[in-house]
C-alpha positions as a Python dict, from the first residue, in 0.01 Angstrom:
ca = {
    (1, 'X'): (0, 0, 0),
    (2, 'X'): (46, 340, 198),
    (3, 'X'): (-271, 534, 372),
    (4, 'X'): (-306, 899, 283),
    (5, 'X'): (-411, 1111, 552),
    (6, 'X'): (-666, 1365, 551),
    (7, 'X'): (-896, 1199, 314),
    (8, 'X'): (-1171, 937, 341),
    (9, 'X'): (-928, 637, 185),
    (10, 'X'): (-1105, 337, 313),
    (11, 'X'): (-1342, 316, 46),
    (12, 'X'): (-1030, 282, -186),
    (13, 'X'): (-895, 7, -18),
    (14, 'X'): (-1230, -203, 76),
    (15, 'X'): (-1295, -516, -148),
    (16, 'X'): (-1519, -471, -362),
    (17, 'X'): (-1559, -286, -731),
    (18, 'X'): (-1256, -95, -695),
    (19, 'X'): (-1042, -354, -588),
    (20, 'X'): (-1103, -557, -892),
    (21, 'X'): (-1046, -259, -1111),
    (22, 'X'): (-717, -244, -946),
    (23, 'X'): (-645, -612, -978),
    (24, 'X'): (-730, -531, -1356),
    (25, 'X'): (-519, -257, -1390),
    (26, 'X'): (-226, -387, -1225),
    (27, 'X'): (-231, -722, -1418),
    (28, 'X'): (-278, -493, -1800),
    (29, 'X'): (-16, -275, -1695),
    (30, 'X'): (250, -558, -1643),
    (31, 'X'): (128, -670, -1981),
    (32, 'X'): (201, -322, -2108),
    (33, 'X'): (522, -297, -1951),
    (34, 'X'): (610, -575, -2109),
    (35, 'X'): (480, -561, -2475),
    (36, 'X'): (553, -168, -2500),
    (37, 'X'): (962, -282, -2401),
    (38, 'X'): (982, -598, -2602),
    (39, 'X'): (793, -472, -2906),
    (40, 'X'): (1089, -225, -3028),
    (41, 'X'): (1323, -491, -2881),
    (42, 'X'): (1179, -784, -3094),
    (43, 'X'): (1167, -547, -3406),
    (44, 'X'): (1538, -468, -3317),
    (45, 'X'): (1672, -826, -3277),
    (46, 'X'): (1448, -914, -3633),
    (47, 'X'): (1720, -675, -3794),
    (48, 'X'): (1455, -376, -3825),
    (49, 'X'): (1607, -34, -3887),
    (50, 'X'): (1590, 293, -3701),
    (51, 'X'): (1293, 422, -3902),
    (52, 'X'): (1092, 72, -3832),
    (53, 'X'): (1156, 80, -3449),
    (54, 'X'): (1056, 427, -3468),
    (55, 'X'): (753, 301, -3642),
    (56, 'X'): (660, 90, -3379),
    (57, 'X'): (639, 340, -3140),
    (58, 'X'): (427, 543, -3403),
    (59, 'X'): (166, 296, -3474),
    (60, 'X'): (149, 194, -3097),
    (61, 'X'): (37, 542, -3011),
    (62, 'X'): (-130, 646, -3325),
    (63, 'X'): (-481, 503, -3189),
    (64, 'X'): (-549, 824, -3010),
    (65, 'X'): (-583, 1078, -3275),
    (66, 'X'): (-769, 792, -3486),
    (67, 'X'): (-989, 645, -3263),
    (68, 'X'): (-974, 844, -2940),
    (69, 'X'): (-1275, 1004, -2976),
    (70, 'X'): (-1493, 718, -3061),
    (71, 'X'): (-1319, 518, -2764),
    (72, 'X'): (-1516, 855, -2526),
    (73, 'X'): (-1875, 749, -2650),
    (74, 'X'): (-1841, 393, -2646),
    (75, 'X'): (-1682, 410, -2266),
    (76, 'X'): (-1986, 615, -2209),
    (77, 'X'): (-2214, 383, -2330),
    (78, 'X'): (-2090, 35, -2273),
    (79, 'X'): (-2057, -96, -1895),
    (80, 'X'): (-1676, -91, -1780),
    (81, 'X'): (-1671, -491, -1699),
    (82, 'X'): (-1788, -556, -2075),
    (83, 'X'): (-1547, -364, -2213),
    (84, 'X'): (-1272, -422, -2017),
    (85, 'X'): (-1297, -809, -2069),
    (86, 'X'): (-1358, -805, -2439),
    (87, 'X'): (-1102, -556, -2509),
    (88, 'X'): (-850, -780, -2329),
    (89, 'X'): (-972, -1097, -2487),
    (90, 'X'): (-818, -898, -2815),
    (91, 'X'): (-486, -867, -2654),
    (92, 'X'): (-469, -1206, -2585),
    (93, 'X'): (-558, -1344, -2956),
    (94, 'X'): (-340, -1054, -3055),
    (95, 'X'): (10, -1115, -2907),
    (96, 'X'): (-36, -1478, -2853),
    (97, 'X'): (-40, -1453, -3259),
    (98, 'X'): (259, -1250, -3247),
    (99, 'X'): (432, -1566, -3028),
    (100, 'X'): (341, -1804, -3291),
    (101, 'X'): (480, -1574, -3597),
    (102, 'X'): (807, -1553, -3401),
    (103, 'X'): (805, -1915, -3378),
    (104, 'X'): (716, -2005, -3730),
    (105, 'X'): (999, -1739, -3867),
    (106, 'X'): (734, -1534, -4050),
    (107, 'X'): (736, -1189, -4108),
    (108, 'X'): (854, -1046, -3753),
    (109, 'X'): (864, -674, -3794),
    (110, 'X'): (532, -654, -3975),
    (111, 'X'): (392, -909, -3709),
    (112, 'X'): (489, -641, -3468),
    (113, 'X'): (360, -349, -3612),
    (114, 'X'): (22, -519, -3631),
    (115, 'X'): (74, -591, -3235),
    (116, 'X'): (151, -247, -3180),
    (117, 'X'): (-162, -108, -3353),
    (118, 'X'): (-366, -335, -3136),
    (119, 'X'): (-218, -234, -2846),
    (120, 'X'): (-257, 150, -2911),
    (121, 'X'): (-640, 71, -2980),
    (122, 'X'): (-666, -125, -2679),
    (123, 'X'): (-505, 135, -2474),
    (124, 'X'): (-775, 391, -2598),
    (125, 'X'): (-1054, 193, -2469),
    (126, 'X'): (-915, 55, -2143),
    (127, 'X'): (-748, 408, -2036),
    (128, 'X'): (-1073, 603, -2089),
    (129, 'X'): (-1285, 322, -1919),
    (130, 'X'): (-1002, 310, -1593),
    (131, 'X'): (-1013, 695, -1552),
    (132, 'X'): (-1417, 670, -1601),
    (133, 'X'): (-1497, 400, -1371),
    (134, 'X'): (-1260, 506, -1063),
    (135, 'X'): (-1586, 788, -975),
    (136, 'X'): (-1809, 499, -992),
    (137, 'X'): (-1626, 294, -721),
    (138, 'X'): (-1530, 520, -498),
    (139, 'X'): (-1653, 849, -331),
    (140, 'X'): (-1570, 1176, -427),
    (141, 'X'): (-1352, 1212, -105),
    (142, 'X'): (-1145, 905, -197),
    (143, 'X'): (-1062, 1011, -588),
    (144, 'X'): (-679, 1125, -503),
    (145, 'X'): (-627, 863, -329),
    (146, 'X'): (-771, 598, -554),
    (147, 'X'): (-615, 751, -834),
    (148, 'X'): (-295, 739, -666),
    (149, 'X'): (-298, 406, -581),
    (150, 'X'): (-382, 331, -975),
    (151, 'X'): (-80, 534, -1061),
    (152, 'X'): (148, 339, -836),
    (153, 'X'): (50, 50, -939),
    (154, 'X'): (88, 173, -1354),
    (155, 'X'): (438, 280, -1235),
    (156, 'X'): (542, -40, -1037),
    (157, 'X'): (381, -301, -1303),
    (158, 'X'): (437, -70, -1657),
    (159, 'X'): (743, 99, -1570),
    (160, 'X'): (947, -106, -1251),
    (161, 'X'): (868, -450, -1302),
    (162, 'X'): (788, -472, -1726),
    (163, 'X'): (1073, -346, -1903),
    (164, 'X'): (1337, -554, -1703),
    (165, 'X'): (1107, -860, -1704),
    (166, 'X'): (1047, -760, -2093),
    (167, 'X'): (1415, -742, -2141),
    (168, 'X'): (1512, -1065, -1939),
    (169, 'X'): (1215, -1222, -2181),
    (170, 'X'): (1321, -1110, -2522),
    (171, 'X'): (1731, -1240, -2407),
    (172, 'X'): (1563, -1608, -2374),
    (173, 'X'): (1307, -1585, -2665),
    (174, 'X'): (1111, -1299, -2836),
    (175, 'X'): (836, -1549, -2845),
    (176, 'X'): (806, -1595, -2471),
    (177, 'X'): (770, -1252, -2414),
    (178, 'X'): (478, -1181, -2633),
    (179, 'X'): (312, -1481, -2458),
    (180, 'X'): (386, -1339, -2137),
    (181, 'X'): (183, -1060, -2238),
    (182, 'X'): (-59, -1256, -2384),
    (183, 'X'): (-78, -1453, -2015),
    (184, 'X'): (-102, -1139, -1861),
    (185, 'X'): (-395, -1009, -2052),
    (186, 'X'): (-574, -1312, -1995),
    (187, 'X'): (-550, -1248, -1610),
    (188, 'X'): (-664, -874, -1678),
    (189, 'X'): (-999, -1007, -1866),
    (190, 'X'): (-1051, -1276, -1573),
    (191, 'X'): (-1031, -928, -1319),
    (192, 'X'): (-1289, -773, -1531),
    (193, 'X'): (-1540, -1077, -1472),
    (194, 'X'): (-1477, -1028, -1105),
    (195, 'X'): (-1533, -635, -1170),
    (196, 'X'): (-1881, -743, -1336),
    (197, 'X'): (-2053, -844, -993),
    (198, 'X'): (-1944, -604, -799),
    (199, 'X'): (-2006, -322, -1057),
    (200, 'X'): (-2388, -478, -1059),
    (201, 'X'): (-2441, -452, -678),
    (202, 'X'): (-2256, -72, -665),
    (203, 'X'): (-2529, 30, -920),
    (204, 'X'): (-2719, 133, -609),
    (205, 'X'): (-2446, 302, -430),
    (206, 'X'): (-2159, 484, -574),
    (207, 'X'): (-2184, 379, -943),
    (208, 'X'): (-2326, 667, -1109),
    (209, 'X'): (-2102, 736, -1429),
    (210, 'X'): (-1914, 574, -1739),
    (211, 'X'): (-2091, 238, -1836),
    (212, 'X'): (-2377, 243, -1584),
    (213, 'X'): (-2564, 52, -1880),
    (214, 'X'): (-2794, 374, -1883),
    (215, 'X'): (-2655, 611, -2117),
    (216, 'X'): (-2838, 957, -2156),
    (217, 'X'): (-2972, 1052, -2512),
    (218, 'X'): (-2671, 1248, -2553),
    (219, 'X'): (-2421, 974, -2491),
    (220, 'X'): (-2382, 902, -2835),
    (221, 'X'): (-2274, 1282, -2904),
    (222, 'X'): (-1874, 1307, -2964),
    (223, 'X'): (-1900, 1661, -3009),
    (224, 'X'): (-2020, 1706, -2640),
    (225, 'X'): (-1697, 1619, -2518),
    (226, 'X'): (-1474, 1821, -2725),
    (227, 'X'): (-1712, 2117, -2670),
    (228, 'X'): (-1709, 2075, -2261),
    (229, 'X'): (-1309, 2039, -2293),
    (230, 'X'): (-1254, 2371, -2529),
    (231, 'X'): (-1511, 2558, -2332),
    (232, 'X'): (-1289, 2492, -2018),
    (233, 'X'): (-1020, 2711, -1958),
    (234, 'X'): (-796, 2543, -1694),
    (235, 'X'): (-889, 2153, -1873),
    (236, 'X'): (-817, 2340, -2204),
    (237, 'X'): (-497, 2450, -2108),
    (238, 'X'): (-354, 2156, -1942),
    (239, 'X'): (-433, 1937, -2248),
    (240, 'X'): (-264, 2184, -2500),
    (241, 'X'): (41, 2183, -2262),
    (242, 'X'): (8, 1790, -2223),
    (243, 'X'): (33, 1775, -2590),
    (244, 'X'): (339, 1978, -2581),
    (245, 'X'): (550, 1740, -2362),
    (246, 'X'): (403, 1457, -2482),
    (247, 'X'): (575, 1548, -2847),
    (248, 'X'): (905, 1562, -2640),
    (249, 'X'): (796, 1196, -2490),
    (250, 'X'): (725, 1033, -2865),
    (251, 'X'): (1050, 1170, -2950),
    (252, 'X'): (1225, 1007, -2685),
    (253, 'X'): (1014, 694, -2706),
    (254, 'X'): (1092, 656, -3047),
    (255, 'X'): (1479, 669, -3011),
    (256, 'X'): (1580, 638, -2658),
    (257, 'X'): (1628, 239, -2730),
    (258, 'X'): (1842, 290, -3052),
    (259, 'X'): (2047, 551, -2815),
    (260, 'X'): (2084, 328, -2492),
    (261, 'X'): (2126, -30, -2666),
    (262, 'X'): (2458, -141, -2843),
    (263, 'X'): (2589, -49, -3061),
    (264, 'X'): (2439, 288, -2937),
    (265, 'X'): (2630, 561, -2746),
    (266, 'X'): (2501, 403, -2392),
    (267, 'X'): (2600, 62, -2511),
    (268, 'X'): (2374, -167, -2308),
    (269, 'X'): (2218, -506, -2356),
    (270, 'X'): (1846, -575, -2357),
    (271, 'X'): (1840, -666, -2025),
    (272, 'X'): (2046, -349, -1893),
    (273, 'X'): (1800, -111, -2116),
    (274, 'X'): (1511, -303, -1942),
    (275, 'X'): (1688, -241, -1621),
    (276, 'X'): (1734, 151, -1716),
    (277, 'X'): (1385, 193, -1759),
    (278, 'X'): (1299, 79, -1390),
    (279, 'X'): (1451, 409, -1282),
    (280, 'X'): (1172, 610, -1449),
    (281, 'X'): (958, 390, -1229),
    (282, 'X'): (1115, 439, -901),
    (283, 'X'): (1064, 815, -935),
    (284, 'X'): (724, 729, -1048),
    (285, 'X'): (620, 547, -768),
    (286, 'X'): (799, 765, -506),
    (287, 'X'): (600, 1050, -644),
    (288, 'X'): (272, 872, -624),
    (289, 'X'): (278, 745, -271),
    (290, 'X'): (325, 1122, -154),
    (291, 'X'): (126, 1329, -433),
    (292, 'X'): (-131, 1396, -165),
    (293, 'X'): (87, 1529, 117),
    (294, 'X'): (299, 1744, -133),
    (295, 'X'): (-23, 1858, -308),
    (296, 'X'): (-185, 2003, 75),
    (297, 'X'): (196, 2151, 130),
    (298, 'X'): (283, 2308, -217),
    (299, 'X'): (-35, 2312, -436),
    (300, 'X'): (-111, 2182, -733),
    (301, 'X'): (38, 2461, -970),
    (302, 'X'): (412, 2416, -817),
    (303, 'X'): (346, 2001, -831),
    (304, 'X'): (262, 2033, -1189),
    (305, 'X'): (564, 2237, -1268),
    (306, 'X'): (792, 1951, -1167),
    (307, 'X'): (669, 1768, -1455),
    (308, 'X'): (784, 2048, -1690),
    (309, 'X'): (1120, 2035, -1556),
    (310, 'X'): (1105, 1624, -1529),
    (311, 'X'): (1042, 1663, -1930),
    (312, 'X'): (1338, 1869, -1975),
    (313, 'X'): (1560, 1575, -1795),
    (314, 'X'): (1409, 1339, -2001),
    (315, 'X'): (1567, 1427, -2323),
    (316, 'X'): (1862, 1667, -2205),
    (317, 'X'): (2134, 1427, -2074),
    (318, 'X'): (2110, 1226, -2423),
    (319, 'X'): (2067, 1542, -2638),
    (320, 'X'): (2445, 1647, -2462),
    (321, 'X'): (2598, 1313, -2435),
    (322, 'X'): (2599, 1264, -2104),
    (323, 'X'): (2685, 933, -1903),
    (324, 'X'): (2460, 687, -1802),
    (325, 'X'): (2437, 819, -1460),
    (326, 'X'): (2288, 1127, -1560),
    (327, 'X'): (2068, 999, -1810),
    (328, 'X'): (1923, 771, -1497),
    (329, 'X'): (1901, 1076, -1334),
    (330, 'X'): (1718, 1233, -1566),
    (331, 'X'): (1465, 922, -1624),
    (332, 'X'): (1413, 908, -1263),
    (333, 'X'): (1298, 1290, -1238),
    (334, 'X'): (1054, 1258, -1534),
    (335, 'X'): (892, 926, -1401),
    (336, 'X'): (840, 1164, -1080),
    (337, 'X'): (701, 1452, -1253),
    (338, 'X'): (476, 1224, -1522),
    (339, 'X'): (317, 1050, -1227),
    (340, 'X'): (247, 1365, -1021),
    (341, 'X'): (81, 1545, -1347),
    (342, 'X'): (-155, 1219, -1403),
    (343, 'X'): (-255, 1222, -1062),
    (344, 'X'): (-326, 1578, -1006),
    (345, 'X'): (-482, 1601, -1377),
    (346, 'X'): (-713, 1345, -1336),
    (347, 'X'): (-865, 1450, -1018),
    (348, 'X'): (-900, 1829, -1193),
    (349, 'X'): (-1103, 1646, -1470),
    (350, 'X'): (-1310, 1397, -1248),
    (351, 'X'): (-1432, 1713, -983),
    (352, 'X'): (-1479, 1945, -1280),
    (353, 'X'): (-1651, 1718, -1573),
    (354, 'X'): (-2037, 1602, -1524),
    (355, 'X'): (-2064, 1230, -1465),
    (356, 'X'): (-2226, 1149, -1814),
    (357, 'X'): (-1938, 1317, -2000),
    (358, 'X'): (-1637, 1212, -1841),
    (359, 'X'): (-1518, 942, -2085),
    (360, 'X'): (-1582, 1177, -2387),
    (361, 'X'): (-1407, 1481, -2211),
    (362, 'X'): (-1130, 1242, -2116),
    (363, 'X'): (-1096, 1089, -2462),
    (364, 'X'): (-1098, 1436, -2665),
    (365, 'X'): (-844, 1535, -2407),
    (366, 'X'): (-621, 1223, -2477),
    (367, 'X'): (-681, 1267, -2858),
    (368, 'X'): (-533, 1595, -2862),
    (369, 'X'): (-243, 1518, -2600),
    (370, 'X'): (-148, 1178, -2667),
    (371, 'X'): (-192, 1260, -3057),
    (372, 'X'): (133, 1428, -3009),
    (373, 'X'): (327, 1095, -2947),
    (374, 'X'): (299, 956, -3280),
    (375, 'X'): (359, 1296, -3452),
    (376, 'X'): (680, 1316, -3188),
    (377, 'X'): (750, 954, -3330),
    (378, 'X'): (715, 1031, -3653),
    (379, 'X'): (948, 1356, -3674),
    (380, 'X'): (1162, 1147, -3448),
    (381, 'X'): (1213, 848, -3729),
    (382, 'X'): (1295, 1178, -3997),
    (383, 'X'): (1506, 1354, -3835),
    (384, 'X'): (1726, 1063, -3693),
    (385, 'X'): (1741, 963, -4079),
    (386, 'X'): (1839, 1343, -4161),
    (387, 'X'): (2041, 1451, -3895),
    (388, 'X'): (2120, 1196, -3652),
    (389, 'X'): (1978, 1049, -3327),
    (390, 'X'): (2158, 1310, -3097),
    (391, 'X'): (2012, 1587, -3306),
    (392, 'X'): (1640, 1487, -3252),
    (393, 'X'): (1712, 1487, -2878),
    (394, 'X'): (1862, 1823, -2916),
    (395, 'X'): (1548, 1963, -3095),
    (396, 'X'): (1330, 1786, -2814),
    (397, 'X'): (1501, 1959, -2531),
    (398, 'X'): (1432, 2288, -2710),
    (399, 'X'): (1047, 2179, -2718),
    (400, 'X'): (1057, 2102, -2360),
    (401, 'X'): (1214, 2407, -2245),
    (402, 'X'): (944, 2628, -2451),
    (403, 'X'): (664, 2395, -2293),
    (404, 'X'): (789, 2475, -1977),
    (405, 'X'): (789, 2849, -2016),
    (406, 'X'): (428, 2795, -2137),
    (407, 'X'): (345, 2659, -1819),
    (408, 'X'): (458, 2938, -1618),
    (409, 'X'): (209, 3138, -1816),
    (410, 'X'): (-95, 2941, -1762),
    (411, 'X'): (18, 2869, -1403),
    (412, 'X'): (-1, 3251, -1358),
    (413, 'X'): (-324, 3293, -1547),
    (414, 'X'): (-570, 2985, -1490),
    (415, 'X'): (-394, 2816, -1163),
    (416, 'X'): (-313, 3075, -935),
    (417, 'X'): (-621, 3156, -737),
    (418, 'X'): (-831, 2884, -924),
    (419, 'X'): (-998, 2627, -681),
    (420, 'X'): (-797, 2318, -698),
    (421, 'X'): (-886, 1944, -734),
    (422, 'X'): (-885, 1929, -340),
    (423, 'X'): (-1050, 2267, -277),
    (424, 'X'): (-711, 2448, -205),
    (425, 'X'): (-606, 2766, -332),
    (426, 'X'): (-277, 2744, -593),
}
């Protein structure tokens, strides 16, 4: 993995707690990449309607508004290794169960919806735990590098390898794809066991945050995270902007498979659809490897605007019936912008949030920002039934343009002249 100059990165690459955290994130995100792509394909193969396929995306993301705040206080109280091991064990059982239902020719669509819900609840806990655990495994000077490495791994596993692997597996057998996801979550659980030993040793060193095993008396107060987030002007603005863009992503996630896979306009096979999604990972991986250098050169404000443009590029080609090459190009730009946004905003949050609050602040942010995903998916399902898939992409494009305009206002008011996550002026 590339070394990022200008920052103390050695601690982020030494074997130890971060290494186990990194390994577990890789296995789990490969499982995520396989299952997030496979679930709608399994439903499509089983004869689900466009509305039912959109419902898969809605259920997979609805956990954030329903459960996200509770995930925050759980992360602030439960040691990360124990939490990650438990959640991955539940995912193993859930997706193994889906494989059994497919083999027995049971109610496949219902089983897919159940597995999607387990996936979503698990994501609230795992994602929050990973973000909160990073400052506990590396020194502050290595935060950008550690987050960039995790982001690159997420893109490689979740988007580069996972989607084509899922398309190939579903092409062979829907049951095989579910069983593969179950096995990958088992590997993530084993990495959590390895993390436990290093976590105990690091307690006397850098591990001073989420899940340290000694929660404060206020650790159970969910509202503390909400209040801190809302009273922090920059974090609040970025959270609301993320929600606006995630509304667009939710609409795209719900219906892009219908647009891309035959008999949709792009006419792709399930395997080709998986390969198309790797274009997004290509953009994300490239962006994550150079984010530190780009941040020093252009500042965080400019980099975050790239994601606003990427969100427009995600949906506009499909809205206007563009050919495959234009759709793929838009997906690449969207993947790059999304990775940059997550890295920069994660560092802002980690540097501006007290250690004992980071889990709840992150969860509160996700409840708002990721709560827009199921809303977007639900709107997409209703819109597709009433007006058609292309009309939904057109509406999503309008929302993306409005969000980009809103970011310009925030950039001028909040980001310009504000201390950045690496101490620069934007």
